[in-house]
Coordinates of C-alpha atoms and ligand atoms in Angstrom, one line a residue:
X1 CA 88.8 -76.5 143.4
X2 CA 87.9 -76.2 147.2
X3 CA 84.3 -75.1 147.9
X4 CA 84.7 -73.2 151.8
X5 CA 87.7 -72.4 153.6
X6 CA 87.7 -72.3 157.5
X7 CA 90.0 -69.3 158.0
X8 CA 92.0 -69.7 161.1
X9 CA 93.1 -66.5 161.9
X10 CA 92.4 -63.3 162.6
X11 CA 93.5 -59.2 161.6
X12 CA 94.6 -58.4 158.2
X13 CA 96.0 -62.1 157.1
X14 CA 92.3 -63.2 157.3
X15 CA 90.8 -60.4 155.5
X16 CA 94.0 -61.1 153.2
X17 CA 92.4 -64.9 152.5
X18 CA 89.1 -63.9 152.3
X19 CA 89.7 -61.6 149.3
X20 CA 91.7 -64.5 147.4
X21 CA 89.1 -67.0 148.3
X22 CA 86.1 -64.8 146.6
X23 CA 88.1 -63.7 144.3
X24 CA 88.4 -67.8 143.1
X25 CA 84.5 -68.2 144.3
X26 CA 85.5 -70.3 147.2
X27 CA 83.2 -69.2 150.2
X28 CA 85.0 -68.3 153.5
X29 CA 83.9 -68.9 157.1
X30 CA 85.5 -66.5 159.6
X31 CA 86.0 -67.5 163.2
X32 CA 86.4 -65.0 165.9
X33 CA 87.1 -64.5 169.8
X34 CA 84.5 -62.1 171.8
X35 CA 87.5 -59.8 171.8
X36 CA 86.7 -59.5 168.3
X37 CA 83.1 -60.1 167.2
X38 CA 83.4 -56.4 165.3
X39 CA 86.4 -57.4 163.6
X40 CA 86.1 -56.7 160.0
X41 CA 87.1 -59.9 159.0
X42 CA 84.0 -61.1 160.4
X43 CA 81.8 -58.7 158.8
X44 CA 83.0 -59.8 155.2
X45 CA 83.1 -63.8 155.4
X46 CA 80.3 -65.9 154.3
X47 CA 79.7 -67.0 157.6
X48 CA 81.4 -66.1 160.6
X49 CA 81.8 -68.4 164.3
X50 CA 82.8 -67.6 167.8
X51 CA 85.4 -70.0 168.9
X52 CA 86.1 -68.9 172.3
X53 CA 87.3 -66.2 174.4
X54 CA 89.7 -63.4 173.9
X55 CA 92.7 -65.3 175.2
X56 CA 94.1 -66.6 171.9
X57 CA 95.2 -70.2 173.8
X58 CA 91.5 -70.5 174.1
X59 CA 90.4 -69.1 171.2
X60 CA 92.7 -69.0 167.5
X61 CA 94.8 -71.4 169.3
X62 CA 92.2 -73.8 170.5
X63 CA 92.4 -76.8 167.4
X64 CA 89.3 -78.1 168.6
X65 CA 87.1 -75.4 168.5
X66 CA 88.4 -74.8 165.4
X67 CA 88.1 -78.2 164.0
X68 CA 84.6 -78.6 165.6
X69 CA 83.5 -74.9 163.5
X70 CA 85.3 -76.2 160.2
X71 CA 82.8 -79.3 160.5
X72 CA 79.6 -77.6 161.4
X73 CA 80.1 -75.5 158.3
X74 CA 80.7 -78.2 155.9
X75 CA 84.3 -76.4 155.1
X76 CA 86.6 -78.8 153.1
X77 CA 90.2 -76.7 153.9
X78 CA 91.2 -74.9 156.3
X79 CA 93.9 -71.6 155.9
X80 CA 95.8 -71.0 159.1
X81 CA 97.8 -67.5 157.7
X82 CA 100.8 -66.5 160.1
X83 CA 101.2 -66.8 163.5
X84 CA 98.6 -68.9 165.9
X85 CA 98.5 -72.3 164.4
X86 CA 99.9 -71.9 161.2
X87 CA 103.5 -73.6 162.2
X88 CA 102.0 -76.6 164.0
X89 CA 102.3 -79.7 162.6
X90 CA 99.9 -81.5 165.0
X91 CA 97.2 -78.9 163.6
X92 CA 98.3 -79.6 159.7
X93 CA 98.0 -83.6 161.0
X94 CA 94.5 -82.9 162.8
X95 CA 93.4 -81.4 159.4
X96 CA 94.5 -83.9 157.5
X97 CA 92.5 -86.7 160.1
X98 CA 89.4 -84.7 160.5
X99 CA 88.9 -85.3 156.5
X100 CA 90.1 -81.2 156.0
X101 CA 92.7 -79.8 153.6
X102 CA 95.3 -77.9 155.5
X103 CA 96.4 -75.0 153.0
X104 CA 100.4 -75.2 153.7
X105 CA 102.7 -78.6 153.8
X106 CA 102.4 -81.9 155.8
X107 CA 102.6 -82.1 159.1
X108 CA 105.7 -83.8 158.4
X109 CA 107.5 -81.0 156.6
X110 CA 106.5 -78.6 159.2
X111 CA 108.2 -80.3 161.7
X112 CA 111.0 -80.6 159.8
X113 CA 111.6 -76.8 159.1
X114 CA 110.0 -76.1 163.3
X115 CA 112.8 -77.0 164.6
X116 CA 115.3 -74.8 163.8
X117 CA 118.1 -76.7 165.2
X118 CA 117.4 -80.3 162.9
X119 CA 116.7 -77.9 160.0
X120 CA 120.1 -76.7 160.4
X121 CA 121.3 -79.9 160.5
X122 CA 119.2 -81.2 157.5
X123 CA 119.9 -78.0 155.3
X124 CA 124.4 -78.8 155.5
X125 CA 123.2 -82.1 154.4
X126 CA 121.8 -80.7 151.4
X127 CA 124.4 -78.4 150.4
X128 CA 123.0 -75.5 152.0
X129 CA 125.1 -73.3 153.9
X130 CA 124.4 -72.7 157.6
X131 CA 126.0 -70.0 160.1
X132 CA 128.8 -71.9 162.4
X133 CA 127.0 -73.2 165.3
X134 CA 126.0 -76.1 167.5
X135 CA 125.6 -79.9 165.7
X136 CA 121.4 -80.3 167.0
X137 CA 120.2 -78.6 170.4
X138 CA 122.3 -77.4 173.1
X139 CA 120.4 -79.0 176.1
X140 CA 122.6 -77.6 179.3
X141 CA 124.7 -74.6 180.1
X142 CA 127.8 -76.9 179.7
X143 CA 126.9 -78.1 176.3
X144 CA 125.9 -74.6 175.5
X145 CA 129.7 -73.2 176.6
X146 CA 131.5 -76.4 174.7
X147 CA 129.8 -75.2 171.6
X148 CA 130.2 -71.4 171.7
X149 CA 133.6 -72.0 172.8
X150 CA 134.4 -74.3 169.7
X151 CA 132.5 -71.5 166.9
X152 CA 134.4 -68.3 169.1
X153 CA 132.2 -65.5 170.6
X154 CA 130.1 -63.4 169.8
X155 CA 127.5 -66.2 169.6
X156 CA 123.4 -66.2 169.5
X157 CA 121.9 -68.7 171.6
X158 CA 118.3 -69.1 169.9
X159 CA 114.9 -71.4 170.6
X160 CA 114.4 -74.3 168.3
X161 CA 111.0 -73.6 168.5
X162 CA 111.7 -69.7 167.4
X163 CA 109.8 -67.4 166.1
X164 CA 109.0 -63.7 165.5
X165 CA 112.1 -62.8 167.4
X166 CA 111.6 -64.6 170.3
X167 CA 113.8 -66.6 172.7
X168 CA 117.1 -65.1 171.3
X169 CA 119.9 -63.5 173.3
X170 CA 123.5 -62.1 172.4
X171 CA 126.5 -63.3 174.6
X172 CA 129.7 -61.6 173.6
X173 CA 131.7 -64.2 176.3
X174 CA 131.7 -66.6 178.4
X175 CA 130.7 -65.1 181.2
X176 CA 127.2 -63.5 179.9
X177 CA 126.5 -67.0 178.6
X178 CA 124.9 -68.9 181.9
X179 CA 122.5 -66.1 182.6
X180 CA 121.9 -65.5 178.7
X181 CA 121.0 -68.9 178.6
X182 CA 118.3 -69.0 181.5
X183 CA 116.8 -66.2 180.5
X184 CA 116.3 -67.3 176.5
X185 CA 114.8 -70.7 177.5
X186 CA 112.2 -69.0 180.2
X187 CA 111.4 -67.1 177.2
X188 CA 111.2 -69.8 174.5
X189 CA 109.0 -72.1 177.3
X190 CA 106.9 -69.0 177.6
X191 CA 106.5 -68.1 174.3
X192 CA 106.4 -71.6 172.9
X193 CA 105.6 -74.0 175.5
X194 CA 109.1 -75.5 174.6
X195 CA 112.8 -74.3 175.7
X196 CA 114.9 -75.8 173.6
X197 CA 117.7 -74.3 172.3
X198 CA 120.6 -73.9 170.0
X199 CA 123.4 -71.8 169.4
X200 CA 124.6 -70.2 166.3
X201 CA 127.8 -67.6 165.6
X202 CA 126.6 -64.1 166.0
X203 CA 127.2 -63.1 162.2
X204 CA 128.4 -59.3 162.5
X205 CA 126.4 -56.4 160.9
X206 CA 124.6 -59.1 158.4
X207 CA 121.9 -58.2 155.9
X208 CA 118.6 -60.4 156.0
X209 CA 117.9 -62.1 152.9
X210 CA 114.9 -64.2 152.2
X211 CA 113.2 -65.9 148.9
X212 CA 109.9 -67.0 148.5
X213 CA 109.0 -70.4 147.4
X214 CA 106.1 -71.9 146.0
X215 CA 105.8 -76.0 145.0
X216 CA 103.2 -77.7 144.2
X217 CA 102.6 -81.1 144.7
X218 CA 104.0 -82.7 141.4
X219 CA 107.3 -82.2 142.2
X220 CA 107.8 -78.5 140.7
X221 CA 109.5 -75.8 143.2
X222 CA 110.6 -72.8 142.3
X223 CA 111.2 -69.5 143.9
X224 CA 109.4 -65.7 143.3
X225 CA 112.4 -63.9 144.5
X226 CA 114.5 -62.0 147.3
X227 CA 113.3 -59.9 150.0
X228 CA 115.2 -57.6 152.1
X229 CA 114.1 -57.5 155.9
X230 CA 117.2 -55.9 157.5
X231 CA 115.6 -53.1 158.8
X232 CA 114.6 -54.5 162.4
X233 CA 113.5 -53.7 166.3
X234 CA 114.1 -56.4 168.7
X235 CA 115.2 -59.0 165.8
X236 CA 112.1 -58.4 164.5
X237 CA 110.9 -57.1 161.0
X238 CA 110.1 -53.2 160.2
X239 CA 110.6 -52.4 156.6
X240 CA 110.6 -55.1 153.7
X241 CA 111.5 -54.4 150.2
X242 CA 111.6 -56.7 146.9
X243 CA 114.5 -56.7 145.2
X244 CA 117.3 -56.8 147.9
X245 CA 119.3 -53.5 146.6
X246 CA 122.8 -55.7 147.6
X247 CA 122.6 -58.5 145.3
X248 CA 124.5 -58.9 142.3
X249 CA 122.3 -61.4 139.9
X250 CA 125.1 -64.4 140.6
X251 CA 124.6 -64.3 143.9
X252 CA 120.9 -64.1 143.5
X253 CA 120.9 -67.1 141.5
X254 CA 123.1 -68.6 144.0
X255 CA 120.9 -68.0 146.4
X256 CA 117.8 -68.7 144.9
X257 CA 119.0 -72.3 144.1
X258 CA 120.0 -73.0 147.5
X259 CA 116.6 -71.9 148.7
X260 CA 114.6 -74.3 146.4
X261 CA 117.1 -76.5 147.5
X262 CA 116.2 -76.1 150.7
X263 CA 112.5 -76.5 150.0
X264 CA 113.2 -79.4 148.5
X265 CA 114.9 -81.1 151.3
X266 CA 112.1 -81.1 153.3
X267 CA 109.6 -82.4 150.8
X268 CA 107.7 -78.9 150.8
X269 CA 104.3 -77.9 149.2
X270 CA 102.5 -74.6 149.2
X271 CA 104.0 -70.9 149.5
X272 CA 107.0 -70.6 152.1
X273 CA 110.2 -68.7 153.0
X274 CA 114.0 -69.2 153.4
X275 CA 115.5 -66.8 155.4
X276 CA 119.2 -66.3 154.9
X277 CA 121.9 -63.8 156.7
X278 CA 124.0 -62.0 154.1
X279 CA 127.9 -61.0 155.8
X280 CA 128.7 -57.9 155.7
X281 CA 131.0 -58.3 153.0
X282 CA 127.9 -59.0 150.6
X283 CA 130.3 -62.4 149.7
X284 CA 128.7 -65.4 152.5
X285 CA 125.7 -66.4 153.1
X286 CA 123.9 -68.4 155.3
X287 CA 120.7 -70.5 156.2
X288 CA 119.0 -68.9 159.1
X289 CA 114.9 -70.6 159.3
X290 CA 112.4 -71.7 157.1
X291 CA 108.8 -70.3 157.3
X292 CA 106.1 -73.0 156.2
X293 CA 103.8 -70.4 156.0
X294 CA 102.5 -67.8 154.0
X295 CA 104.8 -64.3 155.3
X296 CA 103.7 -61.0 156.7
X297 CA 105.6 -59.2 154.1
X298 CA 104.7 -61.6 150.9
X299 CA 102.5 -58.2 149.7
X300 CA 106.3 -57.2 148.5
X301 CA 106.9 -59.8 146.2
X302 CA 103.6 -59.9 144.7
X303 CA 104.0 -55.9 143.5
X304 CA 107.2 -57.1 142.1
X305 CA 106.1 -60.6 140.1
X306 CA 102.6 -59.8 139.8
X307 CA 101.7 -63.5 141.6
X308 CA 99.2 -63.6 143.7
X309 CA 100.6 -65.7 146.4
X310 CA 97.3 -66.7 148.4
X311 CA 95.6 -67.4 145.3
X312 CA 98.8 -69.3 144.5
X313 CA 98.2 -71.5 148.0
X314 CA 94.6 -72.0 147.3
X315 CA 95.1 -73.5 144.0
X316 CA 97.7 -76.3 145.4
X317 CA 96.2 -76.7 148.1
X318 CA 93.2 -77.6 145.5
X319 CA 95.6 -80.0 144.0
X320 CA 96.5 -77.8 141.0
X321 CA 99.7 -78.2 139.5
X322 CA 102.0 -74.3 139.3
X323 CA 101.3 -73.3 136.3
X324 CA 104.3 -71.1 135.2
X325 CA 108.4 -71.9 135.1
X326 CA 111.2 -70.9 137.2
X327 CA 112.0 -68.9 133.5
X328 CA 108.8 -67.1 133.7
X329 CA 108.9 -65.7 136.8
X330 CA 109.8 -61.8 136.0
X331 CA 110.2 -59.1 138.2
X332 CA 109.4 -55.4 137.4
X333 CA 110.2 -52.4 139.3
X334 CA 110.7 -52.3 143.3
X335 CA 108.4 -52.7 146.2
X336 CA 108.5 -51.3 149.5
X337 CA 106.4 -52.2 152.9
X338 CA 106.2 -50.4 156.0
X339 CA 104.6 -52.4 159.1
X340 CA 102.8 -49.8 161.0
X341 CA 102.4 -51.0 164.6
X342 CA 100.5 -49.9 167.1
X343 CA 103.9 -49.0 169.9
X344 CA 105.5 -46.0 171.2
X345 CA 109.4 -46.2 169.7
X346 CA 110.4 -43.2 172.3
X347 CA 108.9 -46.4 175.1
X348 CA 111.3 -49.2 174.0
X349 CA 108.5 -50.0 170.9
X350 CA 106.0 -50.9 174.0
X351 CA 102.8 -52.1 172.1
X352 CA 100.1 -49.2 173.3
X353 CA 96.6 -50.5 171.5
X354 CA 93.3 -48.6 172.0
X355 CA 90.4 -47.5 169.6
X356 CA 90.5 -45.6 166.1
X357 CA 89.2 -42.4 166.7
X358 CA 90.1 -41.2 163.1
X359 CA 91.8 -43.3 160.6
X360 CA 92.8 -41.8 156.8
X361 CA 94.4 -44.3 154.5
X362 CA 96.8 -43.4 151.5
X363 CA 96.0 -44.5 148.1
X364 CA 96.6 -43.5 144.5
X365 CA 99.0 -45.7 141.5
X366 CA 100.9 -47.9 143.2
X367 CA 99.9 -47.7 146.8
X368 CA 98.3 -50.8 148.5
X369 CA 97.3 -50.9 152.4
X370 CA 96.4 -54.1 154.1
X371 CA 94.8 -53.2 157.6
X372 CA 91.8 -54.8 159.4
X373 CA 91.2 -51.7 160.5
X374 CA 88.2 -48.9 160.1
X375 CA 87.2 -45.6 162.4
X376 CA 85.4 -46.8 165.2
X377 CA 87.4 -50.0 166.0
X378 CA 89.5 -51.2 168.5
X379 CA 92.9 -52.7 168.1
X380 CA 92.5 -55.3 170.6
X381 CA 95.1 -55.9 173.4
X382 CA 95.3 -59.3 173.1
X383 CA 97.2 -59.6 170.1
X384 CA 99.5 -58.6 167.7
X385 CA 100.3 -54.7 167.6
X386 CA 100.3 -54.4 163.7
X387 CA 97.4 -51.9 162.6
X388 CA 98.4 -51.7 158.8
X389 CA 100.8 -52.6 155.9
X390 CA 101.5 -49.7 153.6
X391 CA 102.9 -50.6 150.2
X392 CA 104.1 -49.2 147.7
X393 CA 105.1 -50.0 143.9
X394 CA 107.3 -47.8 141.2
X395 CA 109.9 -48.6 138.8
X396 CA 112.5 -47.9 140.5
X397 CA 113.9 -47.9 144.3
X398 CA 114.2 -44.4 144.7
X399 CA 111.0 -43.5 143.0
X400 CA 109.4 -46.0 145.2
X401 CA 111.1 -44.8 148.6
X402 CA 109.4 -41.4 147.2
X403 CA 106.0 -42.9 146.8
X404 CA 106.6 -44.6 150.4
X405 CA 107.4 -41.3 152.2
X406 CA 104.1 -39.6 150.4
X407 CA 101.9 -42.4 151.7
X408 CA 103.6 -42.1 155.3
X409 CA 102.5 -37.8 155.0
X410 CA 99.2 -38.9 153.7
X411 CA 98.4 -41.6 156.6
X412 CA 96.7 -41.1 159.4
X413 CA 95.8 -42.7 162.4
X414 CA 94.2 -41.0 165.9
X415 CA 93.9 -42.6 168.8
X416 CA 97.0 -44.3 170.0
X417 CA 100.9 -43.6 168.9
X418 CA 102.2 -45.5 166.1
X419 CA 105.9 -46.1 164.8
X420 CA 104.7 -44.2 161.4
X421 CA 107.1 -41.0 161.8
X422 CA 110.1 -43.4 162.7
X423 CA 109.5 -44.6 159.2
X424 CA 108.9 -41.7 157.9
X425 CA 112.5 -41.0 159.3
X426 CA 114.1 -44.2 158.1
X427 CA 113.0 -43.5 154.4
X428 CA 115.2 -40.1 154.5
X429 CA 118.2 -41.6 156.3
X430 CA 121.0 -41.3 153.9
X431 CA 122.1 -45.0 154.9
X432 CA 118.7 -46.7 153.9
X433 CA 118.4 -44.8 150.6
X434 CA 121.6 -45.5 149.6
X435 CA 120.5 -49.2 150.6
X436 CA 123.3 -49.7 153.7
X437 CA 120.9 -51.4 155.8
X438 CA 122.1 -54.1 157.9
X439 CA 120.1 -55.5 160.8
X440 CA 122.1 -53.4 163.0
X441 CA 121.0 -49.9 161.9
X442 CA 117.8 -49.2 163.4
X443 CA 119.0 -50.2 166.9
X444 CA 122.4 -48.1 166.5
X445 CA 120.5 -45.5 165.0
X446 CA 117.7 -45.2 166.7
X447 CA 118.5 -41.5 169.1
X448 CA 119.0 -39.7 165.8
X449 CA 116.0 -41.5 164.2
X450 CA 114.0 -40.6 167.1
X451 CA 114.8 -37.2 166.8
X452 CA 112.0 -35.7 164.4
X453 CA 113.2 -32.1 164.5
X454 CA 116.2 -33.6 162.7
X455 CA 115.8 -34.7 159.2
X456 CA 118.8 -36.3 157.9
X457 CA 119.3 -35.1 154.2
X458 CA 119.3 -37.6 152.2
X459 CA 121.7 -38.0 149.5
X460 CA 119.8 -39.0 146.8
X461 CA 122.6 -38.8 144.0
X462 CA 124.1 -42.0 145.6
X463 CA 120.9 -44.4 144.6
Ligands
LIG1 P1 107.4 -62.8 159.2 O1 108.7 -63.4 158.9 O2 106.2 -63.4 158.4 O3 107.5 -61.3 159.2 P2 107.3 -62.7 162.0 O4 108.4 -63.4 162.6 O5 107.3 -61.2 162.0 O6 107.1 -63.3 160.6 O7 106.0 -63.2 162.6 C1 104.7 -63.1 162.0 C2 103.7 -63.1 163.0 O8 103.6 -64.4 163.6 C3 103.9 -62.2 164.2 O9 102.6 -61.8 164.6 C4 104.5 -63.1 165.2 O10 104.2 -62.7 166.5 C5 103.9 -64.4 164.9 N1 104.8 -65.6 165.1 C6 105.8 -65.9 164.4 N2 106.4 -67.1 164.7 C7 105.6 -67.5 165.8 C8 105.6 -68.7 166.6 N3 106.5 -69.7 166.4 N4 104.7 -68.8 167.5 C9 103.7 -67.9 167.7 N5 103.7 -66.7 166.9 C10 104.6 -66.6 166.0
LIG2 P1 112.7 -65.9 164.2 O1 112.3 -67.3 164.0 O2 112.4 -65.3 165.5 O3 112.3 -65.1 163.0 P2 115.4 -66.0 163.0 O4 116.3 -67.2 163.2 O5 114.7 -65.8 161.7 O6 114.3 -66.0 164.2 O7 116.2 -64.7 163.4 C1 115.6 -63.4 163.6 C2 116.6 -62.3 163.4 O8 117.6 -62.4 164.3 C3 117.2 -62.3 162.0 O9 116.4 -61.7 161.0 C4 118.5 -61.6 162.3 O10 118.3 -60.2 162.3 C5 118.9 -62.0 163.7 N1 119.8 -63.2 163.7 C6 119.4 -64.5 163.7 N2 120.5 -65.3 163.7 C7 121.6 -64.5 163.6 C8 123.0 -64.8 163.6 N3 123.5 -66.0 163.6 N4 123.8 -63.7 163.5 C9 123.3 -62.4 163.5 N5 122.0 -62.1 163.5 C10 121.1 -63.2 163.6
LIG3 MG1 112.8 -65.4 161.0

């Protein structure tokens, strides 16, 4: 088993590692920006060591600082979580040289998936099926209109390099595509230091769909089930729960094959995610990305199969082979996560961080929070706006959208505004408890939702 693990990130993913990590005696060595020598990640590692300043390039980005700290700590792996470096192949391959285990697949496979546009490409070739959209990268505004023109309009022009909603834009027609276009690429060459794009057929009010895979590395690949992640801002995820309401159990075996599949095709180790767009018919559905890394909503699935996903990465990583079936993997009851971020939704969801002045967590049967958060702290500017993951876990979906709704009355959090009561909200809005969802409904909705003298009744009979 590994000894020490270099964790290479910050917030609640690295608290996240350093629980499994003690909880499988592995000491942990936390690394940290001045922005964040109070961090409570820092507080709880073995050993802890400042990598740079607040500016995440020259900090949690910076491979040689890291690399440099994972040495003069005698760590032999190194966990990268989500975000920062974890999707960066030339890190995984630095690892690899510098004599350290990267926790997640080769180099090679994370290329693979990075790119969106070859993993497109490689997943048709595999039998998976992709949305209509370009063959590779559209590289010019003419190659861009040739391809939307061939698929029809609407179509999404999106960054290879995407990621957390990034670098996408909507054109409805030709017209809105030359402007669309420039201002996606500035976006993916800010966000990502590379513009590339492709395009894709806009897929109208679809659900999103996504199963997580573990494989180890003698050849065994099997997936821990579906997630639902329709309920988005800005393309980006809100509310996750494990099992998708909307799947009958072919279509979830369907699924689930073509996402080990998937895995499969690129040669993957380690804990990872295939995200899929279901139409609105419930009938199609389609390859969107693969994350080779472990997922900010992976709690979900764990309340469901009872796997502990990190300690699941930690044990491949040490070389161990997965030591349950495809057969054995059971799911129990249904599992609900609320992302509570630190952004005004009445402000366009504008991040507003600041300090805790009074923090109260929910707990009780069921309830888990993930949060690096404590009274007193700061939520730092310079990175993500996420303050806390509430779960929840009950037998069923409406006894757990019950439990989730308690937790959001019992929560509190002083100091700057949250999206909390827009969740609170969402869990009485007749569409999501009747499990109508699509990726459309919180930006169509959003005026009534935002309306907290109004609470929609729900119709709970339909569930
Ligand atoms: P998940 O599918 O795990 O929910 P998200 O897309 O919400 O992933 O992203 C998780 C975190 O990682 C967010 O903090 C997001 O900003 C960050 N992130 C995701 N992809 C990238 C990327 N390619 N580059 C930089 N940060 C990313
Ligand atoms: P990221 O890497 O930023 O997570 P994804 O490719 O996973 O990007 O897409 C993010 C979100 O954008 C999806 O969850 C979905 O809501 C929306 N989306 C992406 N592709 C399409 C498409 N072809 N049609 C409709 N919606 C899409
Ligand atoms: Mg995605």
């Amino acid at each position: 088993m590994l000894k020490r693990v270099l964790i290479a990130n910050r917030g609640e993913i690295a608290l996240r590692i350093l629980r499994a990590c003690r909880e499988l005696d592995m000491e942990t060595v936390a690394v940290y920006s001045t922005a964040d020598a109070e961090a409570l990640h820092v507080q709880l590692a073995t050993r802890s060591v400042c990598i740079g300043p607040a500016k995440a390039a020259e900090s949690y980005l910076n491979q040689d600082a890291l690399l440099t700290a994972a040495r003069l700590t005698g760590c032999d792996a190194v966990h990268p979580g989500y975000g920062f470096l974890s999707e960066n192949a030339d890190f995984a391959d630095a690892c690899k040289a510098a004599g350290l285990v990267f926790i997640g697949p080769s180099g090679d496979a994370i290329r693979m998936a990075g790119s969106k546009s070859a993993a497109r490409d490689r997943m048709k070739a595999a039998g998976v099926p992709v949305t209509p959209g370009s063959e590779g990268a559209v590289n010019t505004v003419e190659d861009a209109l040739r391809a939307a023109e061939a698929v029809g309009y609407p179509v999404l022009l999106k960054a290879s390099a995407g990621g957390g909603g990034r670098g996408i834009r909507r054109c409805n027609s030709l017209s809105e595509l030359p402007a669309a276009y420039a201002e996606a690429k500035a976006e993916a060459t800010a966000c990502f230091g590379d513009g590339e794009m492709y395009l894709e057929k806009l897929v109208l009010h679809p659900r999103h769909i996504e199963f997580q895979i573990l494989a180890d590395r003698f050849g065994h690949t099997l997936h821990l089930g579906d997630r639902d992640c329709s309920v988005q801002r800005r393309n980006q995820k809100l509310i996750e729960e494990a099992p998708a309401k909307c799947l009958t159990p072919a279509l979830r075996e369907a699924m689930g094959a073509a996402a080990v599949r998937a895995a499969q095709a690129v040669g993957y180790e380690g804990a990872g995610t295939v995200e899929f767009l279901l139409d609105a018919d419930g009938q199609h559905f389609y390859f969107m990305e693969m994350n080779t890394r472990i997922q900010v909503e992976h709690g979900v699935t764990e309340l469901v199969t009872g796997v502990d996903l990190v300690r699941e990465q930690l044990r491949i990583a040490s070389g161990l082979a997965l030591d349950f079936t495809q057969e054995q993997v059971l799911m129990a009851g249904h599992a609900i996560e609320c992302r509570i971020n630190a952004e005004d939704p009445a402000k366009n969801f504008q991040p507003c961080p600041g300090e805790v002045a009074f923090l109260h967590f929910p707990g009780g049967a069921g309830v888990r929070v993930d949060s690096c958060l404590y009274q007193g702290c700061a939520l730092s500017p310079y990175y993500d706006s996420m303050a806390a993951k509430l779960l929840v876990h009950a037998p069923t979906r409406l006894e757990a959208i019950r439990k989730m709704r308690r937790c959001l009355e019992e929560f509190t959090l002083e100091g700057f505004p949250t999206n909390a009561e827009l969740s609170y909200q969402i869990l009485y809005h007749p569409v999501f408890v009747r499990g109508g969802c699509t990726t459309a409904f919180l930006d169509e909705r959003l005026p009534e939702l935002l309306d907290f003298s109004r609470r929609v009744a729900a119709c709970e009979e339909d569930v």
